[in-house]
Structure formats: C-alpha cells, structure tokens
Amino acid sequence: MDRFIDDLPPMDLMRSEKMMFVQLIIPVESAQRAVSYLGELGLLQFRDLNSDKSPFQRTFVNQVKRCGEMSRKLRFFKEQINKAGLQSSVHPVSGPDLDLEELEIQLAEHEHELIETNSNSEKLRQTYNELLEFKMVLQKAGGFLVSSNGHAVAEETELSENVYSMNDYADTASLLEQDIRAGPSNQSGLRFISGIICKSKVLRFERMLFRATRGNMLFNQAPADEEIMDPVTAEMVEKTIFVVFFSGEQARTKILKICEAFGANCYPVSEDLTKQRQIIREVLSRLSELEATLDAGIRHRNKALTSIGFHLTKWMNMVRREKAVYDTLNMLNFDVTKKCLVGEGWCPIFAKAQIQEVLQRATFDSNSQVGTIFHVMDSMESPPTYFRTNRFTNAFQEIVDAYGVARYQEANPAVYAVITFPFLFAVMFGDWGHGICLLLGALVLIAQERKLSNQMNLGIILSYFDARFFGSSLDIRQESEVILYLGARYQFVPQLIFLNSLFGYLSLLIIIKWCTGSQADLYHILLLLLATVAVPWMLFPKPFILRKLHTERFQGRTYGILGTSEMDLEVEPDSARQHHEDFNFSEIFVHQMIHSIEFVLGAVSNTASYLRLWALSLAHSELSTVFYEKVLLLAWGYDNLVIRLVGLAVFAFATAFILLMMETLSAFLHALRLHWVEFQNKFYHGDGYKFRPFSFALINDEED
Amino acid sequence: MTFNIHGGYLEAIVRGYRAGLLTAADYNNLCQCETLDDIKMHLSATEYGPYLQNEPSPLHTTTIVEKCTLKLVDEYKHMLCQATEPLSTFLEYITYGHMIDNVVLIVTGTLHERDVQELLEKCHPLGMFDSIATLAVAQNMRELYRLVLVDTPLAPYFSECITSEDLDDMNIEIMRNTLYKAYLEDFYKFCQKLGGATAEIMSDLLAFEADRRAVNITINSIGTELTRDDRRKLYSNFGLLYPYGHEELAVCEDIDQVRGVMEKYPPYQSIFSKLSYGESQMLDKAFYEEEVKRLCLAFEQQFHYGVFFAYMRLREQEIRNLMWISECVAQNQKSRVHDSVVFIF
C-alpha cells in the first residue's frame, strides 16, 4: 500500500513542499555577497535570531541607517522631480555599476546641489513676488488714492492738505528694504498704509482693523489681477490689495502690528502721480530682469533633475536591495570567534542544491578562503507552508490562503477549488448567454494582462485581506501523535460514516435516479442506524481515552510517544511554546461535545446551504426574463422609435450592470462562502504560516 | 443605544489609534538609545514612522516633538472632520486648554518683547485660532478681549478677568488660571448635559484635572502676593476638593500643609504617600501617573466620548515622554531618563 502511494506522481499542490531547517555559517567577508545572492535566488526564509534585540542594537545598524538616509534622499529627488512636472524614466539606463559608497557620495552631492539651487531660486522667487506685489499695489492703490483724493476734495477741502509725500524714495534699489515709512511728515492729518494680503484673510483683517482703531479708518480693497506663487507650497494664492486710511501715530503702530500678524505685506505708494509712474517703470524693469534669472535657474534645476531622473529607478532598486540585505544580515548571529555569521532558516528540500551552488559562487566571488557551511538541522517549530503555484493556480491558492494558510503538509483545498470554484460559480450564474459576455470580458482582460498586471489584481486584494484579518502565524505543533491517532480513529472515522451514510447516500440516489430514471431504495434503514451509532462514537471515546492516558502518565508509567514530546520540550525550554499540561476532563469533554454537535448540525445546515446554488441560478434566470419581457418586448410592442430606443437602452443597462456585474459579484461571493464555510470547515485547519523567502523579487513587488 | 449611529465609527477609529500608542517595551528600547538617530530609527517602526522618515539626519529634539505633534494634530483633524454634533463640540472643547496656553504664551512673549513669529512657532498647533498673532497688539486685558478673543470660543470665559490694568506676569498668570477655571467648569457642564456614560467618566476625569490644578495653584502661589481670597477664586467649583477642601487649601502656607489637606481624600492619599515630606518635584510625575491610569480606564467602557478626551491626553503624555527621552539623550543625561517618563501601558 505504502509502495503504491509512493509510486504515484507527486501532487505538488495537494501537499505543501517538504521543507527543511538549515543552518548557515558564513564567513564575515563573504556574508554580504552570499545573502544578496540568496536574495536573488529567493528560496530561503531566514529566522530572526536577534528578536530580543532592538533595531539599533544589531550588528549592521549603521549600514541600515545609511540605506535609510539614502532612500530619504532618493524620495526627496523623486518629490522634486514630480514637483517640477518631469517624468522619471521608467526604463533604467544602464550606467556604470556603482557600489554603495560611491552612490552615497553621489547622492549627497546631488542633494547638496539641489538644495542650494532651490534655496537660491526661493530667494529669487521671494524678491520677485515682492516686486510683483509692489507693482500691483502701485497700480491699484494709486487708483484709490486718486479717487479718494478727488472725493475728498469735493467734500472736504481739509483732506487735500494731507498729501502723502514720499520724498525719500528716490533710490528704488532700496525700495523694498525700506519697506514702509508711512507719512513721516504729517503728524495731525489723515494718512494711509497700502499693502497686499491673502484673499481669504481680508474679512477678518478688516474687522480687526475696525476694532483696533475703533472704527476710525477707511478700508479700500481691490482684487489682484494675478495670482502669486507661494514659494513654500508652490501653490498659486489669490491676493487682495488694500489701502487703509487712518489718523494718529498710535493707530499707525497698531495697524502695522496687525498687518504683521496677518502676514500682510505693506508697500509704500507715492501720491505724486509722476513719482508713481517712475517707480512703476523701475519696478517693471527689475521684474523682467528677475524673470529671466528665475527662468534660467529653473532650467538649470530641471536639467539636473532630468539627469537624476535617468538613474532614479535604478538607484532606488539598488538601495532597497542593499537595505534588505542588511536587514537580513541583522537577523544573523555572530559565532564565538566573531569571524563567522550564523544564520538559520527554512528552505524547501528541492532548493538545497541551488542554495549550495549559490553559496559556493558567493565564496568564490568574494575570494574567501573558507567556504560557507550549510547543513540541515532539526527544528521544533512547524515548518512554513509553501506551495509552488503557477499563474492559474495562484488565484485559487490565494482564495484559500485568505481563509487560512494550510498547516504544513496539510491537504490543500485549493486543488479542489481549481475545479469546484469555477463550477459552482457557473452553476449559480447559470446562463450561457450572459456567460459568453462574461467570457468575452475575461478574454479582453487576459489579452491586456501585461498592461493591467501592474495594477491591482484580485490576488493582491485577497492577500491584503489575508494579512489584515486572518494573518496569524501560529506556532502550533500537533500536540502529539497520540492525539492524531485518537483523532483519526474516534473522530475522523465516525464523521466519515455519518456523512456518507446520510449525504453520500443522498448523492448516490440522485445519480441512480439520473441514470435509471426511477426511485431506488437501498439499505437506508441500515445506513440510518450506522449514522446514529456514529454520533456517540465521535462523542464519547476520545475524552475518556485521553483521561486514561493522562492518569497512566501520572502514575509514572510514561507513555512512549507522549514522553518524547515532553523531553523535546525540556530540551528547548526557551521556545515560544508554553505547553500547559493541565488536564481538565470536563473541559475536554465539553469541547468534544461541542465539536460533535457542531459537526452533526453543520452536516445538515451546510447541505441546506448548497441550496443557494439553485436559488441564485433561479434568481438570475427570473431577472433576465423580467428584463427581456417587461422591458425589451414591451417597448418593442410600440411602434415608436423613441420608446423602442429607450427600452433598448434600459435593457442594455440592466443587462450590463445588474445581470452581468452584480450577478457576477454575488455568484462569486456565494462561491467563496461555499468554499470557505461549507467545504473547508469539514477538514481544513488552516493554521499554518506562509513561507516568506528572502527574495529581491518579492521586495520589489511589495514596494510597487 | 443609538450611540453607534454617529459615534460608532469614530469610537472605532480612536480605539484603533489607541492601539498605536507606544508600549512599555517601546519605551525601554527608546531609553536605551544612544543618539537621536537611534530614536528616529526606533520610531520609524511605530506609527510615527511616516512623519519622521523624510527628516534629514542631524535631528533635533524639537523636530521629533514637532513631527509627533503633527501626527496627533492630523488624527485630531481627521476625527473632527468626521464628527457630528455633539461630538464635534466635545472635540473642540478638548482644544480650548491649548488655546488658553497659546494666548498666555503670546501675551507673555510680547510682554518680554519676543518676535511674534518665533512665539507662533512655539504655540501648540491644536490651540491655534485665526487671529492669534494679533494678540501682540493688545496692551491690557480689556483690549485683549475686545480685539481678539471676542471672536474665539474663549470669549465667555473672559467675563471674570476684564480689567483695564496693564498686563504683567502676575496678572497674566491669574488670567490663565481664571480662564482655565471657567473652561473646566464649562466643559464639566457640557459633559453633564450630554449625560450617560460620557457624563460619568468625564466628570471623574475633569474633577481630577480640577483638583490637580487646585493643588498646583496652591503650591505655586505659596510665597507670592496672591491673597487667600484671590487664591480661593482660582479654584474650579467642582471636583472632589470642592468646597471644603478648597477652604483648607486656600489657607495653606507650605507644602506640608497642602499634603495634610490632600491626605484626607483617599484617592489622593496614595499620590502623596509616594512623596517624602517637603518634596514637590516628584508631585507632577505622581499626578501624571495617576492621570494616565484614569485615562486608560476610560477605554474600559463603550459608547461614550471620554475615549476621545482620554486618547488626546494619552498622546500628549506620550509626546511629553518622547520629548523628555530625546532631551535626555541629546544632552547625554541618560541617568535621568526615567525621572519623568510615564509609561502608558
């Protein structure tokens, strides 16, 4: 029998890969290379041997920090490139291969240069903004002054005396430094301050001015014609120009303080028209000069950024890899002599030769005198689960993994799901006309797979759910083989009998009816009896036998297999497992009872659950009929083109969105449920953990 | 049981946020750090990671604190955006304390002729309001109120302290405490109005806050010109100490008398019993520890707003811890690192 099983072709997907626990002893000089080669191979999962140490207590913390710093710089470049609206080239240019030190120096240079040009252009931008604001203030506020003066002359002659003079602004170069010197000459009369402020703040600003001067002021405003770029956020800001008329020295200090508090920039405006014009001319000429300088600066910067952009992707990949290598190296331990690094991890047995080859190559390439020692060890931990899937089976494997990752070497439901999932889906969708539409849609997706594969796919979504909700890497080892043996004899066998004598029989009857067309009546009384016997069988013996074993052990007569497992536990006391040997009969019994009841009830209710196959397909066909008869045929009955078109549109809409999209979703959902709940809870533990090898390919995928 | 219609989502959010608070293990690791870079590295593995990852390497304590506060502010804003009445008002109440502190900071700063921009940078971002910078214009309380604060939610609290006296350190401090008193009482009333578990839990937390302030006012005013009546006026009119404890606190002349008063109240007995006689340095820490304990308890109940208050306070405590640890690391005084760190979990 065993021979026969061994001779069968291997079922790759049925059982997870056989794994082995290996220890690597790598000489320090070749460690980095060896690990990076292993990362390229991607078939070894390292175990963290330093989990008790915090990140900065580990060996290669400095290298990790340097990588972090470099990736920060790279992110900075990327941000700058995006901000400048340039495209970083997707296809990395093949430049000379740099090592990390060279790259670090280069990055630092680039960053330095970029920061310097940025700060320069920011300064320029600031001056430019100020001039631009000044220009606008001059243009607008000049208008106010003229009109208010004219107004004032008409009404009150007194005002015309209070001409604001700006004699001391002959030197335009110092215009901005002097900023504001409102009305130094005239102490008694009406004076004004003009400036510019963000549009959003105007209302509050006006209110505040009103309060501060107790209403003794006049506030004029006009929207600015151009938006001004905020040098910090690079956003365009709408601004408003204002002129405040007031009297008194105290009011002036107050208003200036308020201006400062609101971030309003004040600019002096001469009331003398000729002077005004002269200043405007000078400002304009300086503006155009500055504009030219700014443009040159931006061009220079963009050139630098483009040249960085050519290499950016490559550099990012490189830094990411290096960081991953050092992170992995941090999981290794130094041995006693401090000359070798010791690592432990899991790998599939088939990968042994490949790993050894890679390690040898690393030794050779780094001219190390000592080779890497690679040997298999025993481990108490249960190994990770690793299925080799292809693009087709991967989707179904992800569906199963989203429920729970198979225990090591556990029967994998994905094997069945490959067939049954599409089958159940099709039964529920149940309409070959719509099915063809769906098929066409699927074909389009397949044809564009390459293009779309960069975007999200279902597998990613599901594995995300997996990580979120189900991800728990439990370290459960089968308690002992005794339990397994008990489980097989007193749980699995009666469950099998129960299920087959009732529902297996049912299925058989159905098939017979299909074949012969007549009701068959087999030994159903006998089967019913069998099922009745199976229930106490799965309920009672297991807890009692467990109790017996326990009392036997307590009397000193150690039961063989249990004994070894005890010893193993003592050998590795620091393992995460705290095996509590508290034996509580009532608890175990209640547990067993719950299991049995659950199974018996579940057998009935889960079978009833498969009725959704029928319900959904019925719903689908009824809905299609309704849309066809009540919409399309009804509309076609009229001899009116508009009604027909409307009817056609409604029908097409309903077909596409309700019958195709919504029904697809619901059929998918129910197929998912039938697999996760009704199918898998019969046998599937799903409490293993996934094999996550150290692999550059995976790291790149995650980052993208 | 209609709480979840409006508050359920946010309660879930805030409980999720709480799970991101640093644990004792994190603090132990942080305390072992040698440089600020180590702290950054450790924090990058926590929820603070995204906020610190783009900071260039020679870090300063202020940067760390600033970024951590930024995270809190982002979370707060997110919650405020999602909140409906009355939760949004409740959330706004939480920030008024910071507003008072900011007002006082700016006013004192201007009094000592500091630059307004510099002062603004030091303000807590949660307590910012639109015209805060204009505070610098005011010369006395009346102007302060009339110009600026009348627009802010703090306006009603001002009714007691409008005087035309010029501002000086002393009456600014009195103003702070009067405002705080009015704020706490208002908040307390608001929570009572909400009723249910919110009222129950918040009254406990706010009472503790009020009592702590009362003790602090007493200790800080010992040996100053503040009269007993004035001192008595600064105590909030609720809390465990109200009213008899206040009478007794008002006449205290030194710390041991305060201690004598407080030991009559069982919840505070344990705090004071930790301190040796005549010592007030460790009092702050003892109070913080007690507060953290109470705040954590707020999470034990469901369907109330206390969790939001508790979360904000716990995060603030966490940021204080981080600031202390970073300062100790930066100044190479690692022996003192445990002096002021309050573990949350």
Short mmCIF file of N, CA, C and O in Angstrom, two decimals, chain A residues 53-93:
data_model
loop_
_atom_site.label_atom_id
_atom_site.label_comp_id
_atom_site.label_asym_id
_atom_site.label_seq_id
_atom_site.Cartn_x
_atom_site.Cartn_y
_atom_site.Cartn_z
N LYS A 53 16.67 41.71 20.42
CA LYS A 53 17.41 42.97 20.35
C LYS A 53 16.59 44.02 19.62
O LYS A 53 15.91 43.71 18.66
N SER A 54 16.71 45.24 20.08
CA SER A 54 16.00 46.30 19.37
C SER A 54 16.81 46.65 18.12
O SER A 54 18.00 46.33 18.03
N PRO A 55 16.16 47.30 17.15
CA PRO A 55 16.82 47.52 15.85
C PRO A 55 18.20 48.16 15.95
O PRO A 55 19.08 47.82 15.18
N PHE A 56 18.40 49.07 16.91
CA PHE A 56 19.68 49.76 16.89
C PHE A 56 20.75 49.05 17.69
O PHE A 56 21.85 49.54 17.81
N GLN A 57 20.40 47.89 18.24
CA GLN A 57 21.43 47.12 18.93
C GLN A 57 22.04 46.07 18.02
O GLN A 57 22.92 45.32 18.42
N ARG A 58 21.56 46.00 16.80
CA ARG A 58 22.02 44.92 15.94
C ARG A 58 23.33 45.29 15.24
O ARG A 58 23.74 46.45 15.25
N THR A 59 23.89 44.28 14.60
CA THR A 59 25.24 44.45 14.10
C THR A 59 25.36 45.48 12.99
O THR A 59 26.23 46.32 13.01
N PHE A 60 24.46 45.40 12.03
CA PHE A 60 24.64 46.22 10.84
C PHE A 60 23.74 47.45 10.85
O PHE A 60 23.26 47.89 9.83
N VAL A 61 23.54 47.96 12.08
CA VAL A 61 22.60 49.07 12.20
C VAL A 61 23.07 50.29 11.42
O VAL A 61 22.27 50.99 10.80
N ASN A 62 24.38 50.50 11.39
CA ASN A 62 24.87 51.69 10.69
C ASN A 62 24.59 51.63 9.20
O ASN A 62 24.17 52.61 8.60
N GLN A 63 24.79 50.44 8.63
CA GLN A 63 24.53 50.29 7.21
C GLN A 63 23.05 50.51 6.92
O GLN A 63 22.69 51.15 5.94
N VAL A 64 22.21 49.96 7.80
CA VAL A 64 20.76 50.13 7.60
C VAL A 64 20.41 51.61 7.65
O VAL A 64 19.64 52.12 6.84
N LYS A 65 21.02 52.30 8.61
CA LYS A 65 20.75 53.73 8.74
C LYS A 65 21.18 54.47 7.48
O LYS A 65 20.48 55.34 6.98
N ARG A 66 22.38 54.08 6.97
CA ARG A 66 22.86 54.76 5.77
C ARG A 66 21.92 54.53 4.61
O ARG A 66 21.61 55.43 3.84
N CYS A 67 21.42 53.28 4.51
CA CYS A 67 20.48 53.00 3.43
C CYS A 67 19.21 53.83 3.62
O CYS A 67 18.65 54.35 2.64
N GLY A 68 18.76 53.94 4.88
CA GLY A 68 17.56 54.73 5.13
C GLY A 68 17.77 56.18 4.72
O GLY A 68 16.90 56.79 4.10
N GLU A 69 18.97 56.67 5.02
CA GLU A 69 19.29 58.05 4.67
C GLU A 69 19.31 58.23 3.15
O GLU A 69 18.78 59.21 2.62
N MET A 70 19.88 57.23 2.48
CA MET A 70 19.94 57.34 1.02
C MET A 70 18.55 57.27 0.43
O MET A 70 18.24 58.01 -0.52
N SER A 71 17.71 56.40 0.97
CA SER A 71 16.38 56.32 0.36
C SER A 71 15.60 57.59 0.67
O SER A 71 14.75 57.99 -0.11
N ARG A 72 15.92 58.24 1.80
CA ARG A 72 15.29 59.53 2.05
C ARG A 72 15.68 60.54 0.98
O ARG A 72 14.84 61.25 0.43
N LYS A 73 16.98 60.53 0.63
CA LYS A 73 17.43 61.44 -0.41
C LYS A 73 16.75 61.13 -1.73
O LYS A 73 16.33 62.02 -2.46
N LEU A 74 16.65 59.83 -2.01
CA LEU A 74 16.03 59.45 -3.28
C LEU A 74 14.57 59.88 -3.32
O LEU A 74 14.07 60.33 -4.34
N ARG A 75 13.89 59.72 -2.16
CA ARG A 75 12.49 60.17 -2.12
C ARG A 75 12.42 61.67 -2.36
O ARG A 75 11.52 62.16 -3.05
N PHE A 76 13.39 62.38 -1.80
CA PHE A 76 13.45 63.83 -1.99
C PHE A 76 13.58 64.16 -3.47
O PHE A 76 12.87 65.02 -4.00
N PHE A 77 14.50 63.43 -4.16
CA PHE A 77 14.67 63.66 -5.59
C PHE A 77 13.38 63.40 -6.33
O PHE A 77 12.97 64.16 -7.20
N LYS A 78 12.74 62.31 -5.97
CA LYS A 78 11.53 61.92 -6.68
C LYS A 78 10.46 63.00 -6.51
O LYS A 78 9.79 63.39 -7.47
N GLU A 79 10.36 63.47 -5.27
CA GLU A 79 9.38 64.50 -4.99
C GLU A 79 9.67 65.76 -5.80
O GLU A 79 8.78 66.37 -6.40
N GLN A 80 10.97 66.10 -5.84
CA GLN A 80 11.36 67.29 -6.60
C GLN A 80 11.05 67.12 -8.08
O GLN A 80 10.57 68.03 -8.73
N ILE A 81 11.33 65.90 -8.57
CA ILE A 81 11.08 65.65 -9.99
C ILE A 81 9.59 65.77 -10.29
O ILE A 81 9.17 66.40 -11.26
N ASN A 82 8.78 65.18 -9.40
CA ASN A 82 7.33 65.28 -9.62
C ASN A 82 6.86 66.72 -9.53
O ASN A 82 5.99 67.15 -10.27
N LYS A 83 7.44 67.45 -8.59
CA LYS A 83 7.03 68.83 -8.38
C LYS A 83 7.35 69.67 -9.62
O LYS A 83 6.59 70.54 -10.02
N ALA A 84 8.51 69.35 -10.21
CA ALA A 84 8.90 70.10 -11.40
C ALA A 84 8.13 69.64 -12.62
O ALA A 84 8.29 70.18 -13.71
N GLY A 85 7.31 68.61 -12.45
CA GLY A 85 6.49 68.13 -13.56
C GLY A 85 7.27 67.34 -14.58
O GLY A 85 6.86 67.19 -15.72
N LEU A 86 8.43 66.79 -14.17
CA LEU A 86 9.21 65.98 -15.10
C LEU A 86 8.84 64.52 -14.89
O LEU A 86 8.25 64.13 -13.91
N GLN A 87 9.17 63.71 -15.87
CA GLN A 87 8.93 62.29 -15.76
C GLN A 87 10.23 61.59 -15.45
O GLN A 87 11.22 61.79 -16.14
N SER A 88 10.23 60.80 -14.39
CA SER A 88 11.43 60.00 -14.19
C SER A 88 11.30 58.80 -15.12
O SER A 88 10.26 58.19 -15.21
N SER A 89 12.37 58.53 -15.82
CA SER A 89 12.27 57.49 -16.85
C SER A 89 12.04 56.14 -16.20
O SER A 89 12.66 55.79 -15.21
N VAL A 90 11.09 55.41 -16.79
CA VAL A 90 10.73 54.12 -16.21
C VAL A 90 11.80 53.09 -16.49
O VAL A 90 12.09 52.23 -15.67
N HIS A 91 12.38 53.18 -17.69
CA HIS A 91 13.38 52.19 -18.03
C HIS A 91 14.74 52.68 -17.54
O HIS A 91 15.24 53.70 -18.00
N PRO A 92 15.28 51.96 -16.61
CA PRO A 92 16.55 52.42 -16.07
C PRO A 92 17.64 52.37 -17.13
O PRO A 92 17.70 51.45 -17.94
N VAL A 93 18.45 53.40 -17.13
CA VAL A 93 19.55 53.43 -18.09
C VAL A 93 20.67 52.57 -17.53
O VAL A 93 20.93 52.58 -16.33
#
